[in-house]
Amino acid sequence: MSKMLSTASDVVGVAQVIAEEGDRSVTIHLINHSNSHILVHPSDPPQPTVQSGETVKCSFNKTAGAARGAVGVMTYDITNSSNEVFQRLAIMFSVPYDYNLYENYFA
């Protein structure tokens, strides 16, 4: 199942984030819709930069045999045409170990 998380209108309509829920994993697609903004300096990289018009994809999986799920936060700095950082995009996700108590969530 796939669902759109957000269109970052508060960051000049730069990025669209889509997550696919899997069995104890999450795959994040990051699409840069901007013609002039680039996503740089990732905190936990799928790619070091996301150029204008580019899509990147990364996957995070639950540790096999462990009583814990997969959680994390990815951040990218958003640059303008002068390569100056002016905003930060953060993507948070959680894929729990126990679906009886918790659900997948994204923000």
PDB file of C-alpha atoms in Angstrom:
ATOM      1  CA  MET A   1       0.000   0.000   0.000  1.00  0.00           C
ATOM      2  CA  SER A   2       1.292   3.465  -0.797  1.00  0.00           C
ATOM      3  CA  LYS A   3       0.183   6.809   0.523  1.00  0.00           C
ATOM      4  CA  MET A   4       1.291  10.374  -0.030  1.00  0.00           C
ATOM      5  CA  LEU A   5       2.647  11.908   3.146  1.00  0.00           C
ATOM      6  CA  SER A   6       2.864  15.576   2.367  1.00  0.00           C
ATOM      7  CA  THR A   7       3.505  18.143  -0.264  1.00  0.00           C
ATOM      8  CA  ALA A   8       5.832  20.588   1.395  1.00  0.00           C
ATOM      9  CA  SER A   9       4.047  23.825   0.468  1.00  0.00           C
ATOM     10  CA  ASP A  10       5.609  25.455   3.517  1.00  0.00           C
ATOM     11  CA  VAL A  11       9.004  24.852   1.889  1.00  0.00           C
ATOM     12  CA  VAL A  12       8.122  26.432  -1.458  1.00  0.00           C
ATOM     13  CA  GLY A  13       6.542  23.283  -2.930  1.00  0.00           C
ATOM     14  CA  VAL A  14       9.939  21.626  -3.230  1.00  0.00           C
ATOM     15  CA  ALA A  15       9.445  18.014  -2.175  1.00  0.00           C
ATOM     16  CA  GLN A  16       6.866  15.280  -2.182  1.00  0.00           C
ATOM     17  CA  VAL A  17       7.322  12.303   0.134  1.00  0.00           C
ATOM     18  CA  ILE A  18       5.638   8.959  -0.470  1.00  0.00           C
ATOM     19  CA  ALA A  19       5.957   5.958   1.833  1.00  0.00           C
ATOM     20  CA  GLU A  20       5.195   2.346   1.094  1.00  0.00           C
ATOM     21  CA  GLU A  21       4.324   0.156   4.038  1.00  0.00           C
ATOM     22  CA  GLY A  22       5.736  -3.340   3.889  1.00  0.00           C
ATOM     23  CA  ASP A  23       6.040  -6.254   6.269  1.00  0.00           C
ATOM     24  CA  ARG A  24       8.187  -4.718   9.010  1.00  0.00           C
ATOM     25  CA  SER A  25       9.782  -2.199   6.648  1.00  0.00           C
ATOM     26  CA  VAL A  26       9.233   1.225   5.136  1.00  0.00           C
ATOM     27  CA  THR A  27      10.346   2.533   1.744  1.00  0.00           C
ATOM     28  CA  ILE A  28      10.506   6.300   1.277  1.00  0.00           C
ATOM     29  CA  HIS A  29      10.382   7.966  -2.160  1.00  0.00           C
ATOM     30  CA  LEU A  30      11.548  11.583  -2.141  1.00  0.00           C
ATOM     31  CA  ILE A  31      10.645  13.577  -5.264  1.00  0.00           C
ATOM     32  CA  ASN A  32      12.090  17.048  -5.880  1.00  0.00           C
ATOM     33  CA  HIS A  33       9.489  18.962  -7.934  1.00  0.00           C
ATOM     34  CA  SER A  34      11.407  22.238  -7.873  1.00  0.00           C
ATOM     35  CA  ASN A  35      13.214  23.774 -10.837  1.00  0.00           C
ATOM     36  CA  SER A  36      15.588  25.773  -8.653  1.00  0.00           C
ATOM     37  CA  HIS A  37      15.925  24.088  -5.239  1.00  0.00           C
ATOM     38  CA  ILE A  38      18.192  21.170  -4.327  1.00  0.00           C
ATOM     39  CA  LEU A  39      18.032  18.954  -1.237  1.00  0.00           C
ATOM     40  CA  VAL A  40      21.512  18.582   0.315  1.00  0.00           C
ATOM     41  CA  HIS A  41      23.342  17.465   3.485  1.00  0.00           C
ATOM     42  CA  PRO A  42      21.172  14.476   4.402  1.00  0.00           C
ATOM     43  CA  SER A  43      21.308  13.283   7.998  1.00  0.00           C
ATOM     44  CA  ASP A  44      20.805   9.638   6.992  1.00  0.00           C
ATOM     45  CA  PRO A  45      21.364   9.462   3.262  1.00  0.00           C
ATOM     46  CA  PRO A  46      19.684   7.561   0.577  1.00  0.00           C
ATOM     47  CA  GLN A  47      21.572  10.006  -1.685  1.00  0.00           C
ATOM     48  CA  PRO A  48      23.925  12.902  -0.855  1.00  0.00           C
ATOM     49  CA  THR A  49      21.807  15.328  -2.905  1.00  0.00           C
ATOM     50  CA  VAL A  50      18.405  15.306  -4.594  1.00  0.00           C
ATOM     51  CA  GLN A  51      18.665  17.445  -7.725  1.00  0.00           C
ATOM     52  CA  SER A  52      15.735  19.282  -9.323  1.00  0.00           C
ATOM     53  CA  GLY A  53      13.339  16.808 -10.936  1.00  0.00           C
ATOM     54  CA  GLU A  54      15.084  13.812  -9.340  1.00  0.00           C
ATOM     55  CA  THR A  55      13.487  10.969  -7.335  1.00  0.00           C
ATOM     56  CA  VAL A  56      15.409   9.006  -4.711  1.00  0.00           C
ATOM     57  CA  LYS A  57      14.291   5.934  -2.823  1.00  0.00           C
ATOM     58  CA  CYS A  58      15.490   4.372   0.425  1.00  0.00           C
ATOM     59  CA  SER A  59      14.306   1.448   2.516  1.00  0.00           C
ATOM     60  CA  PHE A  60      14.525   0.756   6.240  1.00  0.00           C
ATOM     61  CA  ASN A  61      13.835  -2.723   7.624  1.00  0.00           C
ATOM     62  CA  LYS A  62      13.120  -4.232  11.009  1.00  0.00           C
ATOM     63  CA  THR A  63      16.111  -6.064  12.500  1.00  0.00           C
ATOM     64  CA  ALA A  64      15.459  -9.791  12.018  1.00  0.00           C
ATOM     65  CA  GLY A  65      15.041 -11.714  15.264  1.00  0.00           C
ATOM     66  CA  ALA A  66      14.948  -8.563  17.386  1.00  0.00           C
ATOM     67  CA  ALA A  67      12.015  -7.423  19.510  1.00  0.00           C
ATOM     68  CA  ARG A  68      12.038  -3.932  18.012  1.00  0.00           C
ATOM     69  CA  GLY A  69      10.852  -2.227  14.868  1.00  0.00           C
ATOM     70  CA  ALA A  70      12.382   0.292  12.476  1.00  0.00           C
ATOM     71  CA  VAL A  71      12.262   3.994  13.367  1.00  0.00           C
ATOM     72  CA  GLY A  72      14.130   7.067  12.235  1.00  0.00           C
ATOM     73  CA  VAL A  73      14.255  10.655  11.088  1.00  0.00           C
ATOM     74  CA  MET A  74      15.861  11.804   7.832  1.00  0.00           C
ATOM     75  CA  THR A  75      16.628  15.468   7.222  1.00  0.00           C
ATOM     76  CA  TYR A  76      17.728  17.388   4.149  1.00  0.00           C
ATOM     77  CA  ASP A  77      18.733  21.031   3.879  1.00  0.00           C
ATOM     78  CA  ILE A  78      16.949  22.858   1.041  1.00  0.00           C
ATOM     79  CA  THR A  79      19.099  25.236  -0.986  1.00  0.00           C
ATOM     80  CA  ASN A  80      18.108  28.050  -3.320  1.00  0.00           C
ATOM     81  CA  SER A  81      19.654  28.910  -6.703  1.00  0.00           C
ATOM     82  CA  SER A  82      22.616  30.554  -4.905  1.00  0.00           C
ATOM     83  CA  ASN A  83      23.299  27.300  -2.994  1.00  0.00           C
ATOM     84  CA  GLU A  84      22.276  28.967   0.278  1.00  0.00           C
ATOM     85  CA  VAL A  85      20.405  26.785   2.770  1.00  0.00           C
ATOM     86  CA  PHE A  86      17.047  28.393   3.626  1.00  0.00           C
ATOM     87  CA  GLN A  87      14.845  25.542   4.938  1.00  0.00           C
ATOM     88  CA  ARG A  88      15.121  22.007   6.333  1.00  0.00           C
ATOM     89  CA  LEU A  89      12.902  19.052   5.409  1.00  0.00           C
ATOM     90  CA  ALA A  90      12.507  16.329   8.069  1.00  0.00           C
ATOM     91  CA  ILE A  91      10.860  12.946   7.471  1.00  0.00           C
ATOM     92  CA  MET A  92       9.997  10.801  10.494  1.00  0.00           C
ATOM     93  CA  PHE A  93       8.862   7.169  10.292  1.00  0.00           C
ATOM     94  CA  SER A  94       8.124   4.243  12.590  1.00  0.00           C
ATOM     95  CA  VAL A  95       7.410   0.610  11.765  1.00  0.00           C
ATOM     96  CA  PRO A  96       6.627  -1.055  15.112  1.00  0.00           C
ATOM     97  CA  TYR A  97       7.527  -4.539  16.276  1.00  0.00           C
ATOM     98  CA  ASP A  98       4.052  -5.227  17.672  1.00  0.00           C
ATOM     99  CA  TYR A  99       1.076  -4.279  15.470  1.00  0.00           C
ATOM    100  CA  ASN A 100      -1.303  -5.232  18.294  1.00  0.00           C
ATOM    101  CA  LEU A 101      -0.149  -2.174  20.255  1.00  0.00           C
ATOM    102  CA  TYR A 102       1.111   0.280  17.603  1.00  0.00           C
ATOM    103  CA  GLU A 103       0.669   1.299  13.963  1.00  0.00           C
ATOM    104  CA  ASN A 104       3.023   2.507  11.238  1.00  0.00           C
ATOM    105  CA  TYR A 105       3.315   6.269  11.228  1.00  0.00           C
ATOM    106  CA  PHE A 106       4.958   8.939   9.104  1.00  0.00           C
ATOM    107  CA  ALA A 107       5.359  12.656   9.537  1.00  0.00           C
TER     108      ALA A 107
END
